[in-house]
């Protein structure tokens, strides 16, 4: 029986990854005097955004982080990140009607998570929120903390994320994993190779699948 559904943020709740990358590029530019490529930034992913900045700019971390927060808050409109994915709030509301735990487990830092949740009027949407670490990915640990806190069985928990690494995190916690590919399919082959429990290619597909599973009280 499903008792908790936990969501990633970037690429799952909202299309905010372009905003993260752009904000890091702008924050780093005064120190590198060039625009960092996506691949250069992506190599630092795992830790939260502040962790990426520590790796990229160890000698200018404080200045770069303040610039990053500034651009992250200011540039949402120009990068079409002012709203979460259409239909995600309705999905979360429908899930709450089933009296299950709705959580957010994200690799984002606390500051950017709060900026986005406030902008989206979602500060009180989740029953529990776990954010990332500057040192490494801690999603598995966060999922396990939630399982322990609510005294759940791991098989009664679903994690939903858009990255191949999300599959690893969920499997290490022994919970179910749904991969979503409703924005960018560049990771599709990696995700297929890791064999998640389910792949959803649209938010409508995710909504229909989850509600069907909850109504049937099973997970296929």
PDB file of C-alpha atoms in Angstrom:
ATOM      1  CA  UNK A   1       0.000   0.000   0.000  1.00  0.00           C
ATOM      2  CA  UNK A   2       1.319   3.430  -0.906  1.00  0.00           C
ATOM      3  CA  UNK A   3       1.794   5.549   2.217  1.00  0.00           C
ATOM      4  CA  UNK A   4       4.189   8.255   1.014  1.00  0.00           C
ATOM      5  CA  UNK A   5       5.048   9.884  -2.304  1.00  0.00           C
ATOM      6  CA  UNK A   6       8.235  11.945  -2.404  1.00  0.00           C
ATOM      7  CA  UNK A   7       9.108  14.378  -5.189  1.00  0.00           C
ATOM      8  CA  UNK A   8      12.320  15.780  -6.604  1.00  0.00           C
ATOM      9  CA  UNK A   9      12.111  19.479  -7.517  1.00  0.00           C
ATOM     10  CA  UNK A  10      14.139  20.573 -10.569  1.00  0.00           C
ATOM     11  CA  UNK A  11      12.599  18.930 -13.621  1.00  0.00           C
ATOM     12  CA  UNK A  12       9.842  17.276 -11.576  1.00  0.00           C
ATOM     13  CA  UNK A  13       7.903  20.048  -9.829  1.00  0.00           C
ATOM     14  CA  UNK A  14       9.126  22.848 -12.103  1.00  0.00           C
ATOM     15  CA  UNK A  15      11.437  23.382 -15.053  1.00  0.00           C
ATOM     16  CA  UNK A  16      14.011  25.179 -12.913  1.00  0.00           C
ATOM     17  CA  UNK A  17      17.229  23.487 -14.013  1.00  0.00           C
ATOM     18  CA  UNK A  18      17.810  26.092 -16.773  1.00  0.00           C
ATOM     19  CA  UNK A  19      17.457  28.775 -14.088  1.00  0.00           C
ATOM     20  CA  UNK A  20      20.020  27.043 -11.871  1.00  0.00           C
ATOM     21  CA  UNK A  21      22.513  26.724 -14.710  1.00  0.00           C
ATOM     22  CA  UNK A  22      22.009  30.282 -15.964  1.00  0.00           C
ATOM     23  CA  UNK A  23      22.353  31.717 -12.449  1.00  0.00           C
ATOM     24  CA  UNK A  24      25.603  29.811 -11.851  1.00  0.00           C
ATOM     25  CA  UNK A  25      26.909  30.990 -15.224  1.00  0.00           C
ATOM     26  CA  UNK A  26      26.153  34.618 -14.391  1.00  0.00           C
ATOM     27  CA  UNK A  27      27.549  34.341 -10.866  1.00  0.00           C
ATOM     28  CA  UNK A  28      30.768  32.776 -12.131  1.00  0.00           C
ATOM     29  CA  UNK A  29      31.302  35.111 -15.073  1.00  0.00           C
ATOM     30  CA  UNK A  30      33.028  37.977 -13.176  1.00  0.00           C
ATOM     31  CA  UNK A  31      35.635  35.520 -11.884  1.00  0.00           C
ATOM     32  CA  UNK A  32      36.145  33.305 -14.955  1.00  0.00           C
ATOM     33  CA  UNK A  33      35.634  36.109 -17.488  1.00  0.00           C
ATOM     34  CA  UNK A  34      33.784  33.653 -19.700  1.00  0.00           C
ATOM     35  CA  UNK A  35      30.488  31.746 -19.681  1.00  0.00           C
ATOM     36  CA  UNK A  36      30.854  28.286 -18.188  1.00  0.00           C
ATOM     37  CA  UNK A  37      29.359  25.521 -20.318  1.00  0.00           C
ATOM     38  CA  UNK A  38      26.478  23.343 -19.181  1.00  0.00           C
ATOM     39  CA  UNK A  39      28.838  20.355 -19.014  1.00  0.00           C
ATOM     40  CA  UNK A  40      31.300  22.216 -16.797  1.00  0.00           C
ATOM     41  CA  UNK A  41      28.510  23.027 -14.368  1.00  0.00           C
ATOM     42  CA  UNK A  42      26.823  19.613 -14.614  1.00  0.00           C
ATOM     43  CA  UNK A  43      30.078  17.945 -13.538  1.00  0.00           C
ATOM     44  CA  UNK A  44      29.582  19.563 -10.127  1.00  0.00           C
ATOM     45  CA  UNK A  45      25.998  18.324  -9.670  1.00  0.00           C
ATOM     46  CA  UNK A  46      25.257  16.024  -6.747  1.00  0.00           C
ATOM     47  CA  UNK A  47      25.823  18.545  -3.973  1.00  0.00           C
ATOM     48  CA  UNK A  48      23.387  21.472  -3.816  1.00  0.00           C
ATOM     49  CA  UNK A  49      23.979  24.645  -5.835  1.00  0.00           C
ATOM     50  CA  UNK A  50      26.172  26.107  -3.095  1.00  0.00           C
ATOM     51  CA  UNK A  51      28.296  22.961  -3.283  1.00  0.00           C
ATOM     52  CA  UNK A  52      28.702  23.462  -7.023  1.00  0.00           C
ATOM     53  CA  UNK A  53      29.844  27.024  -6.412  1.00  0.00           C
ATOM     54  CA  UNK A  54      32.351  25.840  -3.817  1.00  0.00           C
ATOM     55  CA  UNK A  55      33.893  23.527  -6.402  1.00  0.00           C
ATOM     56  CA  UNK A  56      33.857  26.094  -9.195  1.00  0.00           C
ATOM     57  CA  UNK A  57      34.902  29.142  -7.173  1.00  0.00           C
ATOM     58  CA  UNK A  58      36.590  28.080  -3.930  1.00  0.00           C
ATOM     59  CA  UNK A  59      38.340  31.443  -3.572  1.00  0.00           C
ATOM     60  CA  UNK A  60      35.255  33.554  -4.300  1.00  0.00           C
ATOM     61  CA  UNK A  61      32.528  31.369  -2.821  1.00  0.00           C
ATOM     62  CA  UNK A  62      30.750  33.998  -0.704  1.00  0.00           C
ATOM     63  CA  UNK A  63      30.630  36.657  -3.433  1.00  0.00           C
ATOM     64  CA  UNK A  64      29.560  34.149  -6.088  1.00  0.00           C
ATOM     65  CA  UNK A  65      26.850  32.668  -3.862  1.00  0.00           C
ATOM     66  CA  UNK A  66      25.309  36.075  -3.219  1.00  0.00           C
ATOM     67  CA  UNK A  67      25.297  36.765  -6.955  1.00  0.00           C
ATOM     68  CA  UNK A  68      23.784  33.345  -7.609  1.00  0.00           C
ATOM     69  CA  UNK A  69      20.871  33.992  -5.219  1.00  0.00           C
ATOM     70  CA  UNK A  70      20.297  37.372  -6.865  1.00  0.00           C
ATOM     71  CA  UNK A  71      20.095  35.939 -10.386  1.00  0.00           C
ATOM     72  CA  UNK A  72      18.063  32.919  -9.270  1.00  0.00           C
ATOM     73  CA  UNK A  73      15.389  35.190  -7.855  1.00  0.00           C
ATOM     74  CA  UNK A  74      15.458  37.828 -10.594  1.00  0.00           C
ATOM     75  CA  UNK A  75      15.687  35.715 -13.751  1.00  0.00           C
ATOM     76  CA  UNK A  76      12.787  33.310 -13.230  1.00  0.00           C
ATOM     77  CA  UNK A  77      10.484  35.317 -15.478  1.00  0.00           C
ATOM     78  CA  UNK A  78      12.871  35.647 -18.406  1.00  0.00           C
ATOM     79  CA  UNK A  79      13.572  31.887 -18.313  1.00  0.00           C
ATOM     80  CA  UNK A  80       9.877  30.928 -17.999  1.00  0.00           C
ATOM     81  CA  UNK A  81      10.373  29.548 -14.484  1.00  0.00           C
ATOM     82  CA  UNK A  82       7.783  31.708 -12.727  1.00  0.00           C
ATOM     83  CA  UNK A  83       5.303  28.863 -12.385  1.00  0.00           C
ATOM     84  CA  UNK A  84       5.563  25.143 -11.593  1.00  0.00           C
ATOM     85  CA  UNK A  85       4.584  22.626 -14.242  1.00  0.00           C
ATOM     86  CA  UNK A  86       0.966  23.047 -15.291  1.00  0.00           C
ATOM     87  CA  UNK A  87      -1.101  20.530 -13.342  1.00  0.00           C
ATOM     88  CA  UNK A  88       1.426  19.709 -10.609  1.00  0.00           C
ATOM     89  CA  UNK A  89      -0.423  21.629  -7.892  1.00  0.00           C
ATOM     90  CA  UNK A  90      -3.683  19.903  -8.809  1.00  0.00           C
ATOM     91  CA  UNK A  91      -1.906  16.539  -8.661  1.00  0.00           C
ATOM     92  CA  UNK A  92      -0.518  17.268  -5.204  1.00  0.00           C
ATOM     93  CA  UNK A  93      -3.943  18.377  -4.005  1.00  0.00           C
ATOM     94  CA  UNK A  94      -5.505  15.174  -5.320  1.00  0.00           C
ATOM     95  CA  UNK A  95      -2.835  13.055  -3.658  1.00  0.00           C
ATOM     96  CA  UNK A  96      -3.470  14.739  -0.316  1.00  0.00           C
ATOM     97  CA  UNK A  97      -7.089  13.589  -0.478  1.00  0.00           C
ATOM     98  CA  UNK A  98      -5.803  10.037  -0.096  1.00  0.00           C
ATOM     99  CA  UNK A  99      -4.261  10.890   3.285  1.00  0.00           C
ATOM    100  CA  UNK A 100      -0.748   9.912   2.305  1.00  0.00           C
ATOM    101  CA  UNK A 101       2.481  11.694   3.149  1.00  0.00           C
ATOM    102  CA  UNK A 102       3.612  14.111   0.436  1.00  0.00           C
ATOM    103  CA  UNK A 103       7.270  15.011   0.666  1.00  0.00           C
ATOM    104  CA  UNK A 104       9.906  16.989  -1.197  1.00  0.00           C
ATOM    105  CA  UNK A 105      13.372  15.461  -1.412  1.00  0.00           C
ATOM    106  CA  UNK A 106      15.591  17.679  -3.526  1.00  0.00           C
ATOM    107  CA  UNK A 107      19.276  18.185  -4.121  1.00  0.00           C
ATOM    108  CA  UNK A 108      18.639  21.947  -4.186  1.00  0.00           C
ATOM    109  CA  UNK A 109      19.901  24.108  -1.370  1.00  0.00           C
ATOM    110  CA  UNK A 110      17.503  25.417   1.252  1.00  0.00           C
ATOM    111  CA  UNK A 111      17.669  29.012   0.000  1.00  0.00           C
ATOM    112  CA  UNK A 112      16.742  28.324  -3.627  1.00  0.00           C
ATOM    113  CA  UNK A 113      14.124  25.772  -2.569  1.00  0.00           C
ATOM    114  CA  UNK A 114      12.447  28.400  -0.401  1.00  0.00           C
ATOM    115  CA  UNK A 115      12.708  31.070  -3.130  1.00  0.00           C
ATOM    116  CA  UNK A 116      10.920  28.816  -5.616  1.00  0.00           C
ATOM    117  CA  UNK A 117       8.323  27.458  -3.187  1.00  0.00           C
ATOM    118  CA  UNK A 118       7.475  30.995  -2.076  1.00  0.00           C
ATOM    119  CA  UNK A 119       7.209  32.184  -5.694  1.00  0.00           C
ATOM    120  CA  UNK A 120       4.893  29.249  -6.487  1.00  0.00           C
ATOM    121  CA  UNK A 121       2.784  29.677  -3.308  1.00  0.00           C
ATOM    122  CA  UNK A 122       3.815  26.155  -2.295  1.00  0.00           C
ATOM    123  CA  UNK A 123       5.492  26.782   1.063  1.00  0.00           C
ATOM    124  CA  UNK A 124       2.806  24.773   2.863  1.00  0.00           C
ATOM    125  CA  UNK A 125       2.233  22.154   0.177  1.00  0.00           C
ATOM    126  CA  UNK A 126       4.517  19.392   1.430  1.00  0.00           C
ATOM    127  CA  UNK A 127       4.284  17.498   4.711  1.00  0.00           C
ATOM    128  CA  UNK A 128       8.059  17.305   4.895  1.00  0.00           C
ATOM    129  CA  UNK A 129      10.911  18.941   2.957  1.00  0.00           C
ATOM    130  CA  UNK A 130      14.484  17.664   2.725  1.00  0.00           C
ATOM    131  CA  UNK A 131      17.092  19.745   0.879  1.00  0.00           C
ATOM    132  CA  UNK A 132      20.616  19.002  -0.330  1.00  0.00           C
ATOM    133  CA  UNK A 133      24.107  19.150   1.109  1.00  0.00           C
ATOM    134  CA  UNK A 134      27.123  21.187  -0.016  1.00  0.00           C
ATOM    135  CA  UNK A 135      29.292  18.068   0.196  1.00  0.00           C
ATOM    136  CA  UNK A 136      27.489  15.344  -1.777  1.00  0.00           C
ATOM    137  CA  UNK A 137      24.122  13.961  -2.854  1.00  0.00           C
ATOM    138  CA  UNK A 138      22.182  12.919   0.238  1.00  0.00           C
ATOM    139  CA  UNK A 139      18.870  11.943  -1.350  1.00  0.00           C
ATOM    140  CA  UNK A 140      19.092   8.337  -0.176  1.00  0.00           C
ATOM    141  CA  UNK A 141      19.759   9.481   3.382  1.00  0.00           C
ATOM    142  CA  UNK A 142      16.846  11.940   3.177  1.00  0.00           C
ATOM    143  CA  UNK A 143      14.457   9.259   1.934  1.00  0.00           C
ATOM    144  CA  UNK A 144      15.582   6.909   4.705  1.00  0.00           C
ATOM    145  CA  UNK A 145      15.118   9.687   7.289  1.00  0.00           C
ATOM    146  CA  UNK A 146      11.510  10.124   6.146  1.00  0.00           C
ATOM    147  CA  UNK A 147      10.903   6.371   6.247  1.00  0.00           C
ATOM    148  CA  UNK A 148      12.238   6.293   9.807  1.00  0.00           C
ATOM    149  CA  UNK A 149      10.394   9.434  10.931  1.00  0.00           C
ATOM    150  CA  UNK A 150       6.999   8.159   9.804  1.00  0.00           C
ATOM    151  CA  UNK A 151       7.731   4.491  10.628  1.00  0.00           C
ATOM    152  CA  UNK A 152       7.098   3.362   7.067  1.00  0.00           C
ATOM    153  CA  UNK A 153       8.072   0.294   5.116  1.00  0.00           C
ATOM    154  CA  UNK A 154      10.337   1.229   2.214  1.00  0.00           C
ATOM    155  CA  UNK A 155       8.159  -0.655  -0.291  1.00  0.00           C
ATOM    156  CA  UNK A 156       5.248   1.639   0.603  1.00  0.00           C
ATOM    157  CA  UNK A 157       7.183   4.735  -0.524  1.00  0.00           C
ATOM    158  CA  UNK A 158       7.472   6.129  -4.070  1.00  0.00           C
ATOM    159  CA  UNK A 159      10.159   8.595  -5.116  1.00  0.00           C
ATOM    160  CA  UNK A 160       9.628  10.638  -8.291  1.00  0.00           C
ATOM    161  CA  UNK A 161      12.525  12.277 -10.118  1.00  0.00           C
ATOM    162  CA  UNK A 162      13.864  13.110 -13.552  1.00  0.00           C
ATOM    163  CA  UNK A 163      17.555  12.172 -13.355  1.00  0.00           C
ATOM    164  CA  UNK A 164      19.301   8.785 -13.652  1.00  0.00           C
ATOM    165  CA  UNK A 165      20.857   9.423 -10.235  1.00  0.00           C
ATOM    166  CA  UNK A 166      17.361   9.624  -8.723  1.00  0.00           C
ATOM    167  CA  UNK A 167      16.873   5.968  -9.634  1.00  0.00           C
ATOM    168  CA  UNK A 168      20.050   5.049  -7.783  1.00  0.00           C
ATOM    169  CA  UNK A 169      18.995   7.047  -4.712  1.00  0.00           C
ATOM    170  CA  UNK A 170      15.562   5.421  -4.565  1.00  0.00           C
ATOM    171  CA  UNK A 171      16.874   1.901  -5.112  1.00  0.00           C
ATOM    172  CA  UNK A 172      19.489   2.379  -2.391  1.00  0.00           C
ATOM    173  CA  UNK A 173      16.622   3.276  -0.053  1.00  0.00           C
ATOM    174  CA  UNK A 174      14.666   0.214  -1.287  1.00  0.00           C
ATOM    175  CA  UNK A 175      11.661   2.301  -2.294  1.00  0.00           C
ATOM    176  CA  UNK A 176       9.784   2.477  -5.596  1.00  0.00           C
ATOM    177  CA  UNK A 177      10.965   4.906  -8.259  1.00  0.00           C
ATOM    178  CA  UNK A 178       9.059   6.689 -11.013  1.00  0.00           C
ATOM    179  CA  UNK A 179      11.191   8.515 -13.578  1.00  0.00           C
ATOM    180  CA  UNK A 180       9.622  11.486 -15.329  1.00  0.00           C
ATOM    181  CA  UNK A 181      10.698  12.701 -18.755  1.00  0.00           C
ATOM    182  CA  UNK A 182       8.198  15.428 -19.492  1.00  0.00           C
ATOM    183  CA  UNK A 183      10.699  18.191 -20.211  1.00  0.00           C
ATOM    184  CA  UNK A 184      13.972  16.883 -21.601  1.00  0.00           C
ATOM    185  CA  UNK A 185      14.584  13.378 -22.937  1.00  0.00           C
ATOM    186  CA  UNK A 186      18.380  13.656 -23.110  1.00  0.00           C
ATOM    187  CA  UNK A 187      18.657  11.209 -20.190  1.00  0.00           C
ATOM    188  CA  UNK A 188      16.146   8.718 -21.596  1.00  0.00           C
ATOM    189  CA  UNK A 189      18.625   5.979 -22.542  1.00  0.00           C
ATOM    190  CA  UNK A 190      20.409   6.182 -19.180  1.00  0.00           C
ATOM    191  CA  UNK A 191      17.082   6.023 -17.376  1.00  0.00           C
ATOM    192  CA  UNK A 192      15.902   3.064 -19.446  1.00  0.00           C
ATOM    193  CA  UNK A 193      19.142   1.246 -18.686  1.00  0.00           C
ATOM    194  CA  UNK A 194      18.639   1.690 -14.934  1.00  0.00           C
ATOM    195  CA  UNK A 195      15.129   0.182 -15.132  1.00  0.00           C
ATOM    196  CA  UNK A 196      12.950   2.341 -12.870  1.00  0.00           C
ATOM    197  CA  UNK A 197       9.604   0.908 -11.786  1.00  0.00           C
ATOM    198  CA  UNK A 198       7.782   3.271 -14.129  1.00  0.00           C
ATOM    199  CA  UNK A 199       8.589   6.004 -16.654  1.00  0.00           C
ATOM    200  CA  UNK A 200       6.085   8.792 -17.302  1.00  0.00           C
ATOM    201  CA  UNK A 201       6.494  10.996 -20.360  1.00  0.00           C
ATOM    202  CA  UNK A 202       3.942  13.619 -19.357  1.00  0.00           C
ATOM    203  CA  UNK A 203       2.466  15.072 -16.218  1.00  0.00           C
ATOM    204  CA  UNK A 204      -0.957  13.809 -17.273  1.00  0.00           C
ATOM    205  CA  UNK A 205       0.472  10.290 -17.501  1.00  0.00           C
ATOM    206  CA  UNK A 206       2.044  10.627 -14.046  1.00  0.00           C
ATOM    207  CA  UNK A 207      -1.198  11.925 -12.528  1.00  0.00           C
ATOM    208  CA  UNK A 208      -3.316   9.178 -14.060  1.00  0.00           C
ATOM    209  CA  UNK A 209      -0.883   6.477 -13.017  1.00  0.00           C
ATOM    210  CA  UNK A 210      -0.538   7.638  -9.408  1.00  0.00           C
ATOM    211  CA  UNK A 211      -4.249   8.106  -8.850  1.00  0.00           C
ATOM    212  CA  UNK A 212      -4.954   4.717 -10.392  1.00  0.00           C
ATOM    213  CA  UNK A 213      -2.445   3.068  -8.098  1.00  0.00           C
ATOM    214  CA  UNK A 214      -3.867   4.805  -5.047  1.00  0.00           C
ATOM    215  CA  UNK A 215      -7.414   3.850  -5.930  1.00  0.00           C
ATOM    216  CA  UNK A 216      -6.314   0.236  -6.393  1.00  0.00           C
ATOM    217  CA  UNK A 217      -4.066   0.389  -3.310  1.00  0.00           C
ATOM    218  CA  UNK A 218      -1.288  -1.358  -5.228  1.00  0.00           C
ATOM    219  CA  UNK A 219       1.855  -0.468  -7.102  1.00  0.00           C
ATOM    220  CA  UNK A 220       2.418  -2.363 -10.349  1.00  0.00           C
TER     221      UNK A 220
END
